[in-house]
Structures are given as C-alpha cells and as structure tokens.
Short mmCIF file of C-alpha atoms and ligand atoms in Angstrom, two decimals:
data_model
loop_
_atom_site.label_atom_id
_atom_site.label_comp_id
_atom_site.label_asym_id
_atom_site.label_seq_id
_atom_site.Cartn_x
_atom_site.Cartn_y
_atom_site.Cartn_z
CA UNK A 1 -68.06 39.07 -24.41
CA UNK A 2 -64.39 39.84 -24.33
CA UNK A 3 -63.75 36.32 -23.19
CA UNK A 4 -65.77 34.91 -26.10
CA UNK A 5 -63.74 36.95 -28.57
CA UNK A 6 -60.54 35.76 -26.97
CA UNK A 7 -61.70 32.16 -27.11
CA UNK A 8 -62.51 32.53 -30.78
CA UNK A 9 -59.09 34.02 -31.45
CA UNK A 10 -57.62 31.17 -29.51
CA UNK A 11 -59.44 28.55 -31.59
CA UNK A 12 -58.27 30.25 -34.76
CA UNK A 13 -54.71 30.20 -33.54
CA UNK A 14 -54.98 26.52 -32.61
CA UNK A 15 -56.47 25.72 -36.03
CA UNK A 16 -53.75 27.68 -37.76
CA UNK A 17 -51.03 25.92 -35.80
CA UNK A 18 -52.51 22.54 -36.63
CA UNK A 19 -52.67 23.47 -40.32
CA UNK A 20 -49.10 24.69 -40.20
CA UNK A 21 -48.02 21.36 -38.72
CA UNK A 22 -49.88 19.30 -41.29
CA UNK A 23 -48.63 21.44 -44.14
CA UNK A 24 -44.97 20.86 -43.23
CA UNK A 25 -43.30 19.36 -46.29
CA UNK A 26 -42.06 15.82 -46.01
CA UNK A 27 -38.49 15.14 -47.05
CA UNK A 28 -39.15 12.36 -49.57
CA UNK A 29 -40.72 13.75 -52.79
CA UNK A 30 -37.80 15.13 -54.79
CA UNK A 31 -39.99 17.66 -56.56
CA UNK A 32 -40.85 19.56 -53.39
CA UNK A 33 -38.82 22.71 -52.84
CA UNK A 34 -37.30 22.79 -49.40
CA UNK A 35 -35.34 25.22 -47.30
CA UNK A 36 -32.39 24.26 -45.18
CA UNK A 37 -30.93 26.60 -42.61
CA UNK A 38 -27.77 26.19 -40.63
CA UNK A 39 -24.11 27.01 -40.12
CA UNK A 40 -21.58 25.50 -42.50
CA UNK A 41 -19.57 23.03 -40.42
CA UNK A 42 -17.13 21.96 -43.15
CA UNK A 43 -16.19 22.46 -46.76
CA UNK A 44 -16.14 19.00 -48.31
CA UNK A 45 -14.89 19.95 -51.78
CA UNK A 46 -15.23 22.69 -54.43
CA UNK A 47 -18.95 22.30 -54.70
CA UNK A 48 -20.01 20.58 -51.50
CA UNK A 49 -20.59 22.06 -48.05
CA UNK A 50 -21.52 20.19 -44.90
CA UNK A 51 -24.03 21.29 -42.28
CA UNK A 52 -23.51 18.61 -39.64
CA UNK A 53 -24.33 15.31 -41.41
CA UNK A 54 -26.15 16.91 -44.33
CA UNK A 55 -24.25 17.64 -47.53
CA UNK A 56 -25.14 20.64 -49.61
CA UNK A 57 -24.39 20.21 -53.30
CA UNK A 58 -23.99 23.26 -55.47
CA UNK A 59 -23.57 23.63 -59.23
CA UNK A 60 -22.42 26.53 -61.37
CA UNK A 61 -26.10 27.32 -61.83
CA UNK A 62 -26.66 27.77 -58.10
CA UNK A 63 -27.42 31.37 -57.20
CA UNK A 64 -25.33 32.52 -54.22
CA UNK A 65 -26.04 35.77 -52.44
CA UNK A 66 -24.64 37.42 -49.36
CA UNK A 67 -26.73 39.64 -47.15
CA UNK A 68 -25.52 42.24 -44.69
CA UNK A 69 -26.58 45.61 -43.36
CA UNK A 70 -25.65 47.23 -46.67
CA UNK A 71 -27.89 44.91 -48.68
CA UNK A 72 -27.32 42.00 -51.01
CA UNK A 73 -24.35 41.07 -53.16
CA UNK A 74 -23.50 38.15 -55.43
CA UNK A 75 -21.02 35.62 -54.06
CA UNK A 76 -19.09 32.71 -55.52
CA UNK A 77 -18.78 29.13 -54.31
CA UNK A 78 -15.14 29.78 -53.44
CA UNK A 79 -16.20 32.34 -50.84
CA UNK A 80 -18.30 29.87 -48.88
CA UNK A 81 -16.74 28.25 -45.84
CA UNK A 82 -17.15 26.94 -42.31
CA UNK A 83 -18.88 29.20 -39.80
CA UNK A 84 -21.19 30.90 -42.29
CA UNK A 85 -24.89 30.96 -41.57
CA UNK A 86 -26.84 30.20 -44.69
CA UNK A 87 -30.25 29.35 -45.97
CA UNK A 88 -30.39 27.03 -48.95
CA UNK A 89 -33.37 26.50 -51.20
CA UNK A 90 -33.55 23.32 -53.21
CA UNK A 91 -34.37 19.64 -52.97
CA UNK A 92 -33.32 16.58 -51.09
CA UNK A 93 -31.56 14.14 -53.43
CA UNK A 94 -30.94 11.57 -50.78
CA UNK A 95 -31.26 11.14 -47.04
CA UNK A 96 -28.32 13.46 -46.28
CA UNK A 97 -27.81 15.07 -49.67
CA UNK A 98 -29.38 18.41 -50.52
CA UNK A 99 -29.17 20.10 -53.92
CA UNK A 100 -29.04 23.85 -53.43
CA UNK A 101 -30.44 25.99 -56.25
CA UNK A 102 -30.20 29.13 -54.22
CA UNK A 103 -28.03 30.00 -51.24
CA UNK A 104 -28.33 33.11 -49.10
CA UNK A 105 -25.47 33.81 -46.69
CA UNK A 106 -26.01 35.92 -43.59
CA UNK A 107 -22.79 37.92 -43.70
CA UNK A 108 -23.48 39.76 -40.44
CA UNK A 109 -23.08 36.49 -38.63
CA UNK A 110 -19.69 35.67 -40.11
CA UNK A 111 -17.97 38.87 -39.07
CA UNK A 112 -15.05 38.80 -36.68
CA UNK A 113 -16.24 42.08 -35.30
CA UNK A 114 -18.83 41.28 -32.68
CA UNK A 115 -20.91 43.11 -30.14
CA UNK A 116 -23.52 42.15 -27.64
CA UNK A 117 -25.09 42.57 -24.24
CA UNK A 118 -25.46 40.04 -21.45
CA UNK A 119 -26.16 39.85 -17.75
CA UNK A 120 -23.17 38.65 -15.73
CA UNK A 121 -24.00 35.14 -14.56
CA UNK A 122 -21.39 35.27 -11.84
CA UNK A 123 -19.13 37.68 -10.02
CA UNK A 124 -16.39 38.92 -12.36
CA UNK A 125 -12.95 37.95 -11.08
CA UNK A 126 -10.98 41.09 -11.89
CA UNK A 127 -13.37 43.92 -11.16
CA UNK A 128 -10.86 46.19 -9.46
CA UNK A 129 -8.49 45.88 -12.41
CA UNK A 130 -11.34 46.69 -14.77
CA UNK A 131 -12.45 49.76 -12.84
CA UNK A 132 -8.81 50.73 -12.27
CA UNK A 133 -8.04 50.86 -16.00
CA UNK A 134 -5.71 47.85 -15.95
CA UNK A 135 -5.60 44.84 -18.27
CA UNK A 136 -8.08 42.17 -17.19
CA UNK A 137 -10.12 39.22 -18.35
CA UNK A 138 -13.89 39.40 -18.15
CA UNK A 139 -16.21 36.45 -18.59
CA UNK A 140 -19.43 37.61 -20.24
CA UNK A 141 -21.99 36.34 -22.73
CA UNK A 142 -20.30 32.93 -22.97
CA UNK A 143 -17.05 34.58 -24.08
CA UNK A 144 -13.80 35.57 -22.46
CA UNK A 145 -13.25 39.25 -23.15
CA UNK A 146 -9.67 40.48 -22.97
CA UNK A 147 -9.74 44.01 -21.64
CA UNK A 148 -6.56 45.96 -22.44
CA UNK A 149 -5.24 49.49 -21.98
CA UNK A 150 -6.85 50.32 -25.35
CA UNK A 151 -10.30 49.13 -24.31
CA UNK A 152 -12.73 52.00 -23.87
CA UNK A 153 -14.53 51.44 -20.57
CA UNK A 154 -17.61 52.79 -18.99
CA UNK A 155 -17.36 50.96 -15.77
CA UNK A 156 -18.68 53.24 -13.11
CA UNK A 157 -20.14 51.11 -10.34
CA UNK A 158 -21.44 54.21 -8.57
CA UNK A 159 -23.44 55.24 -11.62
CA UNK A 160 -25.29 52.02 -12.32
CA UNK A 161 -27.97 51.17 -9.84
CA UNK A 162 -29.75 47.94 -9.04
CA UNK A 163 -33.51 48.32 -8.81
CA UNK A 164 -34.67 47.51 -5.31
CA UNK A 165 -38.01 46.53 -3.87
CA UNK A 166 -39.01 50.09 -2.94
CA UNK A 167 -38.57 51.29 -6.50
CA UNK A 168 -35.38 53.27 -5.95
CA UNK A 169 -31.92 52.22 -7.00
CA UNK A 170 -29.03 50.85 -4.99
CA UNK A 171 -25.65 51.85 -6.42
CA UNK A 172 -23.51 48.89 -7.39
CA UNK A 173 -20.71 47.82 -5.10
CA UNK A 174 -17.44 46.84 -6.66
CA UNK A 175 -17.79 43.31 -5.37
CA UNK A 176 -21.40 42.48 -6.16
CA UNK A 177 -21.82 42.76 -9.89
CA UNK A 178 -23.35 39.39 -10.67
CA UNK A 179 -26.64 40.07 -12.43
CA UNK A 180 -25.45 43.42 -13.83
CA UNK A 181 -25.42 43.93 -17.56
CA UNK A 182 -22.29 44.23 -19.68
CA UNK A 183 -22.39 45.65 -23.18
CA UNK A 184 -19.33 45.01 -25.26
CA UNK A 185 -17.83 45.17 -28.70
CA UNK A 186 -14.64 43.61 -29.89
CA UNK A 187 -12.87 41.35 -32.33
CA UNK A 188 -12.84 37.58 -32.28
CA UNK A 189 -9.26 36.35 -32.18
CA UNK A 190 -7.88 33.09 -33.53
CA UNK A 191 -7.60 31.65 -30.03
CA UNK A 192 -11.34 32.15 -29.56
CA UNK A 193 -11.08 35.01 -27.06
CA UNK A 194 -12.51 38.43 -27.77
CA UNK A 195 -10.23 41.45 -27.87
CA UNK A 196 -12.54 43.97 -26.23
CA UNK A 197 -12.67 47.41 -27.86
CA UNK A 198 -15.35 48.71 -25.57
CA UNK A 199 -17.10 47.55 -22.41
CA UNK A 200 -19.91 49.18 -20.52
CA UNK A 201 -21.42 48.23 -17.20
CA UNK A 202 -25.18 48.58 -16.97
CA UNK A 203 -27.90 47.98 -14.39
CA UNK A 204 -29.37 44.54 -13.70
CA UNK A 205 -32.75 43.57 -15.12
CA UNK A 206 -35.70 44.80 -13.05
CA UNK A 207 -37.27 42.41 -10.56
CA UNK A 208 -40.33 42.14 -12.82
CA UNK A 209 -38.24 40.45 -15.51
CA UNK A 210 -38.13 37.31 -13.35
CA UNK A 211 -41.86 37.14 -12.78
CA UNK A 212 -44.37 34.98 -14.56
CA UNK A 213 -46.68 37.05 -16.78
CA UNK A 214 -50.12 37.92 -15.40
CA UNK A 215 -48.90 36.93 -11.91
CA UNK A 216 -49.43 33.28 -12.71
CA UNK A 217 -47.93 31.12 -9.96
CA UNK A 218 -46.38 27.71 -10.54
CA UNK A 219 -47.09 25.55 -7.50
CA UNK A 220 -46.33 21.97 -6.55
CA UNK A 221 -49.53 20.19 -5.53
CA UNK A 222 -51.49 16.95 -5.51
CA UNK A 223 -54.31 16.28 -7.92
CA UNK A 224 -57.45 16.31 -5.73
CA UNK A 225 -59.03 13.36 -7.55
CA UNK A 226 -56.13 10.98 -7.93
CA UNK A 227 -53.67 12.23 -5.35
CA UNK A 228 -50.82 12.17 -7.85
CA UNK A 229 -48.10 14.80 -7.71
CA UNK A 230 -48.58 17.67 -10.14
CA UNK A 231 -47.51 21.20 -10.75
CA UNK A 232 -50.29 23.71 -11.05
CA UNK A 233 -50.49 26.99 -12.91
CA UNK A 234 -52.57 29.23 -10.70
CA UNK A 235 -54.05 32.58 -11.58
CA UNK A 236 -55.35 34.11 -8.39
CA UNK A 237 -57.03 31.19 -6.66
CA UNK A 238 -58.00 29.56 -9.94
CA UNK A 239 -56.07 26.59 -11.25
CA UNK A 240 -55.60 27.16 -14.99
CA UNK A 241 -53.87 23.90 -15.74
CA UNK A 242 -51.99 20.97 -14.29
CA UNK A 243 -49.05 18.90 -15.40
CA UNK A 244 -48.24 15.44 -14.08
CA UNK A 245 -44.89 15.14 -12.41
CA UNK A 246 -42.98 11.99 -13.25
CA UNK A 247 -43.72 9.81 -10.21
CA UNK A 248 -40.29 8.29 -9.55
CA UNK A 249 -38.69 10.37 -6.84
CA UNK A 250 -35.13 9.31 -7.61
CA UNK A 251 -35.49 10.69 -11.14
CA UNK A 252 -36.75 14.07 -9.89
CA UNK A 253 -33.97 14.19 -7.31
CA UNK A 254 -31.26 13.35 -9.82
CA UNK A 255 -32.35 16.13 -12.18
CA UNK A 256 -32.68 18.63 -9.32
CA UNK A 257 -29.23 17.75 -7.97
CA UNK A 258 -27.63 18.01 -11.40
CA UNK A 259 -29.49 21.26 -12.15
CA UNK A 260 -28.45 22.87 -8.87
CA UNK A 261 -24.84 21.81 -9.41
CA UNK A 262 -24.86 23.70 -12.72
CA UNK A 263 -26.22 27.00 -11.41
CA UNK A 264 -23.68 29.78 -11.87
CA UNK A 265 -22.67 31.57 -8.70
CA UNK A 266 -24.32 34.77 -9.91
CA UNK A 267 -27.67 33.23 -9.21
CA UNK A 268 -27.21 34.22 -5.57
CA UNK A 269 -26.90 37.60 -4.03
CA UNK A 270 -28.73 39.81 -6.48
CA UNK A 271 -31.98 41.65 -6.02
CA UNK A 272 -33.95 39.38 -8.28
CA UNK A 273 -36.83 37.24 -7.10
CA UNK A 274 -35.49 34.09 -8.62
CA UNK A 275 -35.60 30.53 -7.41
CA UNK A 276 -34.53 27.71 -9.67
CA UNK A 277 -36.71 24.61 -9.52
CA UNK A 278 -36.38 21.55 -11.71
CA UNK A 279 -39.38 19.37 -12.56
CA UNK A 280 -39.57 16.28 -14.72
CA UNK A 281 -43.05 16.39 -16.27
CA UNK A 282 -44.83 13.61 -18.14
CA UNK A 283 -44.82 14.71 -21.74
CA UNK A 284 -44.04 12.65 -24.84
CA UNK A 285 -42.49 15.45 -26.90
CA UNK A 286 -38.73 15.98 -26.80
CA UNK A 287 -38.55 19.35 -25.14
CA UNK A 288 -37.73 21.40 -22.10
CA UNK A 289 -38.98 24.82 -21.04
CA UNK A 290 -37.66 27.49 -18.73
CA UNK A 291 -40.17 29.86 -17.23
CA UNK A 292 -39.13 33.42 -16.33
CA UNK A 293 -39.26 32.68 -12.58
CA UNK A 294 -36.64 29.93 -12.77
CA UNK A 295 -39.02 26.97 -13.06
CA UNK A 296 -37.51 24.46 -15.46
CA UNK A 297 -39.76 21.80 -16.98
CA UNK A 298 -37.98 18.79 -18.41
CA UNK A 299 -40.19 16.46 -20.41
CA UNK A 300 -39.90 12.73 -19.85
CA UNK A 301 -39.39 12.29 -23.61
CA UNK A 302 -36.37 14.60 -23.56
CA UNK A 303 -34.90 12.76 -20.61
CA UNK A 304 -35.58 9.48 -22.39
CA UNK A 305 -33.88 10.63 -25.60
CA UNK A 306 -30.78 12.09 -23.96
CA UNK A 307 -27.83 9.71 -24.08
CA UNK A 308 -25.60 10.80 -21.21
CA UNK A 309 -25.11 13.25 -18.36
CA UNK A 310 -23.05 15.65 -20.45
CA UNK A 311 -25.96 16.13 -22.89
CA UNK A 312 -28.40 16.70 -20.05
CA UNK A 313 -25.99 19.13 -18.36
CA UNK A 314 -25.92 21.12 -21.59
CA UNK A 315 -29.70 21.18 -22.02
CA UNK A 316 -30.12 22.35 -18.40
CA UNK A 317 -27.35 24.96 -18.73
CA UNK A 318 -28.98 26.29 -21.91
CA UNK A 319 -32.34 26.61 -20.15
CA UNK A 320 -30.73 28.20 -17.06
CA UNK A 321 -29.14 30.79 -19.36
CA UNK A 322 -32.56 31.66 -20.84
CA UNK A 323 -33.70 32.49 -17.29
CA UNK A 324 -30.59 34.39 -16.15
CA UNK A 325 -30.53 36.38 -19.39
CA UNK A 326 -34.26 37.19 -18.97
CA UNK A 327 -34.94 36.19 -22.57
CA UNK A 328 -38.70 36.22 -22.29
CA UNK A 329 -38.60 39.75 -20.88
CA UNK A 330 -36.05 40.92 -23.46
CA UNK A 331 -38.22 39.64 -26.27
CA UNK A 332 -41.24 41.43 -24.93
CA UNK A 333 -39.37 44.71 -24.40
CA UNK A 334 -36.92 44.77 -27.25
CA UNK A 335 -38.84 43.20 -30.07
CA UNK A 336 -42.51 42.60 -29.65
CA UNK A 337 -42.94 45.76 -27.64
CA UNK A 338 -46.00 44.56 -25.82
CA UNK A 339 -47.20 41.72 -23.73
CA UNK A 340 -49.63 39.21 -25.19
CA UNK A 341 -52.93 39.12 -23.35
CA UNK A 342 -54.05 36.34 -21.10
CA UNK A 343 -56.00 33.97 -23.33
CA UNK A 344 -55.96 30.75 -21.38
CA UNK A 345 -59.75 30.67 -21.61
CA UNK A 346 -59.37 27.70 -23.97
CA UNK A 347 -58.05 25.44 -21.20
CA UNK A 348 -60.68 24.01 -18.90
CA UNK A 349 -59.97 25.14 -15.37
CA UNK A 350 -57.99 22.59 -13.45
CA UNK A 351 -57.58 20.24 -16.42
CA UNK A 352 -54.37 18.51 -17.32
CA UNK A 353 -52.49 20.42 -19.96
CA UNK A 354 -52.40 18.47 -23.20
CA UNK A 355 -49.99 20.65 -25.09
CA UNK A 356 -47.65 22.75 -22.99
CA UNK A 357 -46.72 24.83 -26.05
CA UNK A 358 -50.31 25.87 -26.64
CA UNK A 359 -50.78 26.49 -22.94
CA UNK A 360 -47.73 28.76 -22.76
CA UNK A 361 -48.91 30.53 -25.90
CA UNK A 362 -52.08 31.29 -23.96
CA UNK A 363 -49.98 32.91 -21.26
CA UNK A 364 -48.17 34.89 -23.92
CA UNK A 365 -44.89 33.05 -23.43
CA UNK A 366 -44.89 30.58 -26.34
CA UNK A 367 -41.18 31.24 -26.84
CA UNK A 368 -40.26 29.44 -23.61
CA UNK A 369 -41.42 26.24 -25.30
CA UNK A 370 -41.13 26.94 -29.03
CA UNK A 371 -37.79 28.72 -28.91
CA UNK A 372 -36.67 32.32 -28.81
CA UNK A 373 -35.31 34.33 -31.71
CA UNK A 374 -31.99 33.06 -33.03
CA UNK A 375 -29.73 35.61 -31.32
CA UNK A 376 -31.14 34.68 -27.93
CA UNK A 377 -30.93 30.93 -28.61
CA UNK A 378 -27.31 31.44 -29.71
CA UNK A 379 -26.59 33.30 -26.50
CA UNK A 380 -28.12 30.48 -24.43
CA UNK A 381 -26.00 28.01 -26.42
CA UNK A 382 -22.76 29.98 -25.88
CA UNK A 383 -23.42 30.29 -22.16
CA UNK A 384 -24.51 26.66 -21.99
CA UNK A 385 -21.32 25.45 -23.66
CA UNK A 386 -19.12 27.57 -21.41
CA UNK A 387 -21.00 26.35 -18.35
CA UNK A 388 -20.65 22.64 -19.14
CA UNK A 389 -16.96 23.04 -19.97
CA UNK A 390 -16.39 24.75 -16.63
CA UNK A 391 -18.19 21.92 -14.90
CA UNK A 392 -15.89 19.38 -16.52
CA UNK A 393 -18.23 18.01 -19.19
CA UNK A 394 -17.31 17.20 -22.77
CA UNK A 395 -19.13 19.96 -24.72
CA UNK A 396 -19.01 17.95 -27.96
CA UNK A 397 -21.92 15.96 -26.58
CA UNK A 398 -24.15 19.02 -27.11
CA UNK A 399 -24.02 19.00 -30.93
CA UNK A 400 -23.97 15.21 -30.81
CA UNK A 401 -27.34 15.34 -29.09
CA UNK A 402 -28.75 17.50 -31.91
CA UNK A 403 -27.39 15.09 -34.53
CA UNK A 404 -28.93 12.15 -32.75
CA UNK A 405 -32.29 13.95 -32.61
CA UNK A 406 -32.17 14.68 -36.35
CA UNK A 407 -31.16 11.11 -37.12
CA UNK A 408 -33.82 9.47 -34.97
CA UNK A 409 -36.65 11.94 -34.77
CA UNK A 410 -35.90 14.56 -37.41
CA UNK A 411 -38.60 13.65 -39.90
CA UNK A 412 -41.43 14.25 -37.51
CA UNK A 413 -43.64 17.20 -38.24
CA UNK A 414 -43.41 19.01 -34.97
CA UNK A 415 -42.66 22.56 -33.98
CA UNK A 416 -40.71 21.67 -30.88
CA UNK A 417 -37.30 23.19 -30.35
CA UNK A 418 -35.25 20.23 -29.36
CA UNK A 419 -36.86 17.76 -31.76
CA UNK A 420 -37.59 19.76 -34.91
CA UNK A 421 -35.22 18.96 -37.77
CA UNK A 422 -34.69 22.53 -38.85
CA UNK A 423 -33.98 23.90 -35.40
CA UNK A 424 -31.90 20.87 -34.42
CA UNK A 425 -29.84 21.45 -37.56
CA UNK A 426 -29.48 25.14 -36.78
CA UNK A 427 -28.67 24.52 -33.10
CA UNK A 428 -26.35 21.57 -33.73
CA UNK A 429 -24.44 23.39 -36.47
CA UNK A 430 -24.17 26.56 -34.35
CA UNK A 431 -22.79 24.54 -31.43
CA UNK A 432 -20.27 22.83 -33.72
CA UNK A 433 -19.14 26.15 -35.21
CA UNK A 434 -19.02 27.76 -31.78
CA UNK A 435 -16.74 25.01 -30.46
CA UNK A 436 -14.46 25.40 -33.50
CA UNK A 437 -14.31 29.18 -33.24
CA UNK A 438 -14.12 29.65 -29.54
CA UNK A 439 -12.26 26.61 -28.25
CA UNK A 440 -9.89 25.83 -31.16
CA UNK A 441 -7.07 24.38 -29.06
CA UNK A 442 -9.17 22.56 -26.53
CA UNK A 443 -8.76 18.92 -25.70
CA UNK A 444 -12.09 17.54 -24.57
CA UNK A 445 -11.15 13.86 -24.70
CA UNK A 446 -10.53 13.55 -20.96
CA UNK A 447 -13.71 15.32 -19.93
CA UNK A 448 -16.75 13.73 -18.34
CA UNK A 449 -19.45 12.35 -20.58
CA UNK A 450 -21.49 10.04 -18.43
CA UNK A 451 -22.01 9.06 -14.81
CA UNK A 452 -23.35 6.06 -12.97
CA UNK A 453 -26.00 8.36 -11.44
CA UNK A 454 -27.29 9.18 -14.94
CA UNK A 455 -27.45 5.52 -15.92
CA UNK A 456 -29.22 4.63 -12.68
CA UNK A 457 -31.73 7.41 -13.34
CA UNK A 458 -32.42 6.09 -16.87
CA UNK A 459 -32.81 2.60 -15.47
CA UNK A 460 -35.31 3.89 -12.92
CA UNK A 461 -37.32 5.65 -15.63
CA UNK A 462 -38.07 2.46 -17.52
CA UNK A 463 -39.39 2.67 -21.10
CA UNK A 464 -40.23 6.23 -22.15
CA UNK A 465 -42.92 7.26 -24.61
CA UNK A 466 -41.49 9.56 -27.28
CA UNK A 467 -43.49 10.99 -30.14
ZN1 ZN B 1 -33.57 27.60 -25.98
#
C-alpha cells in the first residue's frame, strides 16, 4: 500500500517535471516576459549592463530595487556595477539584448564583508602560527584568509574532536586538520585576499555525511544479458538501476587519471569513508554528478561538449568540491531538515536508468544532478577555480565553457545544471566576477589550457550524441 502511494506520488512528480519543462518560455516571442539572473560582468554605458555576452538595456522607466537583510530600497542606474547579483524582468529584444523593465539587486551578495564555513580540503600550512597567535595565511573556502594579530581566533585543536568509528571523538592534532571545518568572517581586500576578522576551527563532518542515502551502494559490474560494463545502484541485494559505462577504456582511464591528479591532499588521512571514483557514463545530456560517497559520473555529452583539458579540470574540481564540502548532507541538515524517502519504486529493478536526474530524485538526492542552492554552487565554483589555478590551468576556461554552452545549447528546454541557459549564465557570470574580484593581478596567459592526452581522448571518443 505504502509503495503504491509512493509510486503515485512519483508519477505526479514526473508529470509535474515534464510539464515544467514543456512550459519553459522560449526566447523568441518578444511579448513573453522573461527573467534573467546573473552577476553583472561589465558596465557597458549609462544604461547598459553586461552579464557575460548578454546586454541588459535599461530606461528611465526601469524599476530598480536593492534587497538586503533590512528589506528593499529603491536604487538608481548609476549605482549598478560589476559584481552585483541581479534578477531582471523584461523581454529579449535580440539574441543577446534584453530589455529590463524591473531589476532586483541582491545587495547581500555585493558586500565586501563576507563570512562562511568550509571544510579544509588540505592540511593548512601555518597551523602552529595560527594556534600560536601569530600572523598567518590560511587557505579555506576557495579564499586566502590573512590572519593577523587583530584576528579573533578560536583555534583550539584539543577542543574540536573528529568523530571516529566507535562513536566517540578523537581530539584534533595540530598537524592533521584536513577535513576539519573553518568558520570565518572578514573583509574582501582589493588584492582579492580576505582580511580575517574572526576564524574558528570546528569538527569535521560525521562519517555518515559521506554515505549514500538509504545505504545504496554504487558498484561496477557487467550487465548479465549483454556483458557490457555498467555501474549498478544496489539497495541490499536488489539492483535498482544500471548505467552504461562508456566502453572505450582509454577514455575512462584518462578521466580517472586527470580526476585523481586534481584531488586535494586533504582527501587522505581523515576519518571519512571516502573514495573518489570517476566514471564516464553514456548519457546525452550535458551534465556531471557527484555522489556523496565520492563517485563522480561524467556524462559522455559533457565530455563531448568540453573544449579542452582546462575546462574538464574545472568541472571535475567543482564536483570534487561538492563531495569534500558534503553539500548533499549540508542541504539535508541545514535547509531541508529531513531526508527524502526512498521512492525508486518507479524504476524497474535492474533496468537501465533513462534519466539520471529522476533516478537521483527517487533516492532523495536530486541536487547532485540538478544543482545545489546557489551558495553551495558558488562555494564549489570558488574551490574549483582555486584548485585549477594551483594545478597550473588557465581558470578563464571555466567561464568560457559556460559561454560556449549558452551559445550552442542554451535555448534547449532542459533543467540540467551545466546545459541550462539560466544556470549557465549564473555560473559563468559568477566565475567571471570571482576571477575579477579574487585574482585581479593574475596573469593566466602562460597557463595550461589543453593537452595532447585530452585531444587523444576526444579522438578516441568519436562522435558524441548531445541533446
Ligand atoms: Zn555543482
């Protein structure tokens, strides 16, 4: 009975999602009101703003409002500038020209005063200075925090404990803090670094945060009928769904090698049950997913759309950050408050999964495919950018990838993170703004963009179906 109710709910959800997809407005009819959301990447002139390649035209009749914790206030065109997150309501006049009747600015996002919390993705370099009250630099949350004599610190390694397998806590050692949480507040400086006003060391995420919900296991296997390589989602001894692995071994190996080379050092040595695995799965939508246990699924369509190794390194680094920052778990615990029930009844046991997004929704982890809330996506982007820069890649390829997606695939009515126009615009403009704010003096010209290994991999893939 319960199962029947769940199945019904599932069908309703599927129907609703389909309707939502079909109801997505198309960009052509000028009469249709549209919303555009993104970070201002440039001010073109008095009445024109740019969000990546799209130009936002305003008139004196445009209503401009700013929103912050205190509420709403009227703003003028002169106050609008690069870095601001805004939502514009209006119409497309042309392919890249948008007339904004109403603009709402998210003022919280533009503040120089910032605060946040992140798990350390690697061992901090100057721990003894930090605990000793000295000036130090701390890499956290995709930023460099400058800790000074004025910085208030709660950095007691004896007080914060790592959860261990027996349920008790192991006090932190000064030299093994990768995986521990840092909370911080500070001010963004012109050089892109953060002057830390306060830092606080906290415990790592519990071991459970790195587990698949409902104890679902992701296992490499062979399809019993065809013998082709698959990954299986098993619940107990029941196979809930299968995905075809892309059959060219060199392609799988290339992605695994690149992925492993990008793993931050903090991945080792903590108490978490985490093992990163990279799988190229046959799927014609431009997307990638990171499961809580470190399983990364890279769709063939994404791999086919990506133009160079730097872009792929960014996508992988972004997904790795989702795992290391336990975003699925944080969403469940900090926002939704409860876990979504297991409703994979709609998928025939052992069948190939048609839509990974719907399948993950059934597991209660739709966000690993459809995207997390903006703050968490921004965090994954910041950490992803920092990671590729440290690995010698040109980070400008990251927003370039988003622009290419919008240009080539943007008009498609799909809800997928990496291929949806709205989210590509938001992500691409955030990445552009982040590079401007945080790396203002950087010269990326000499950095790596492509490799012969990437081109050989693309060659080996052959033509790729993208829809
Ligand atoms: Zn993401």
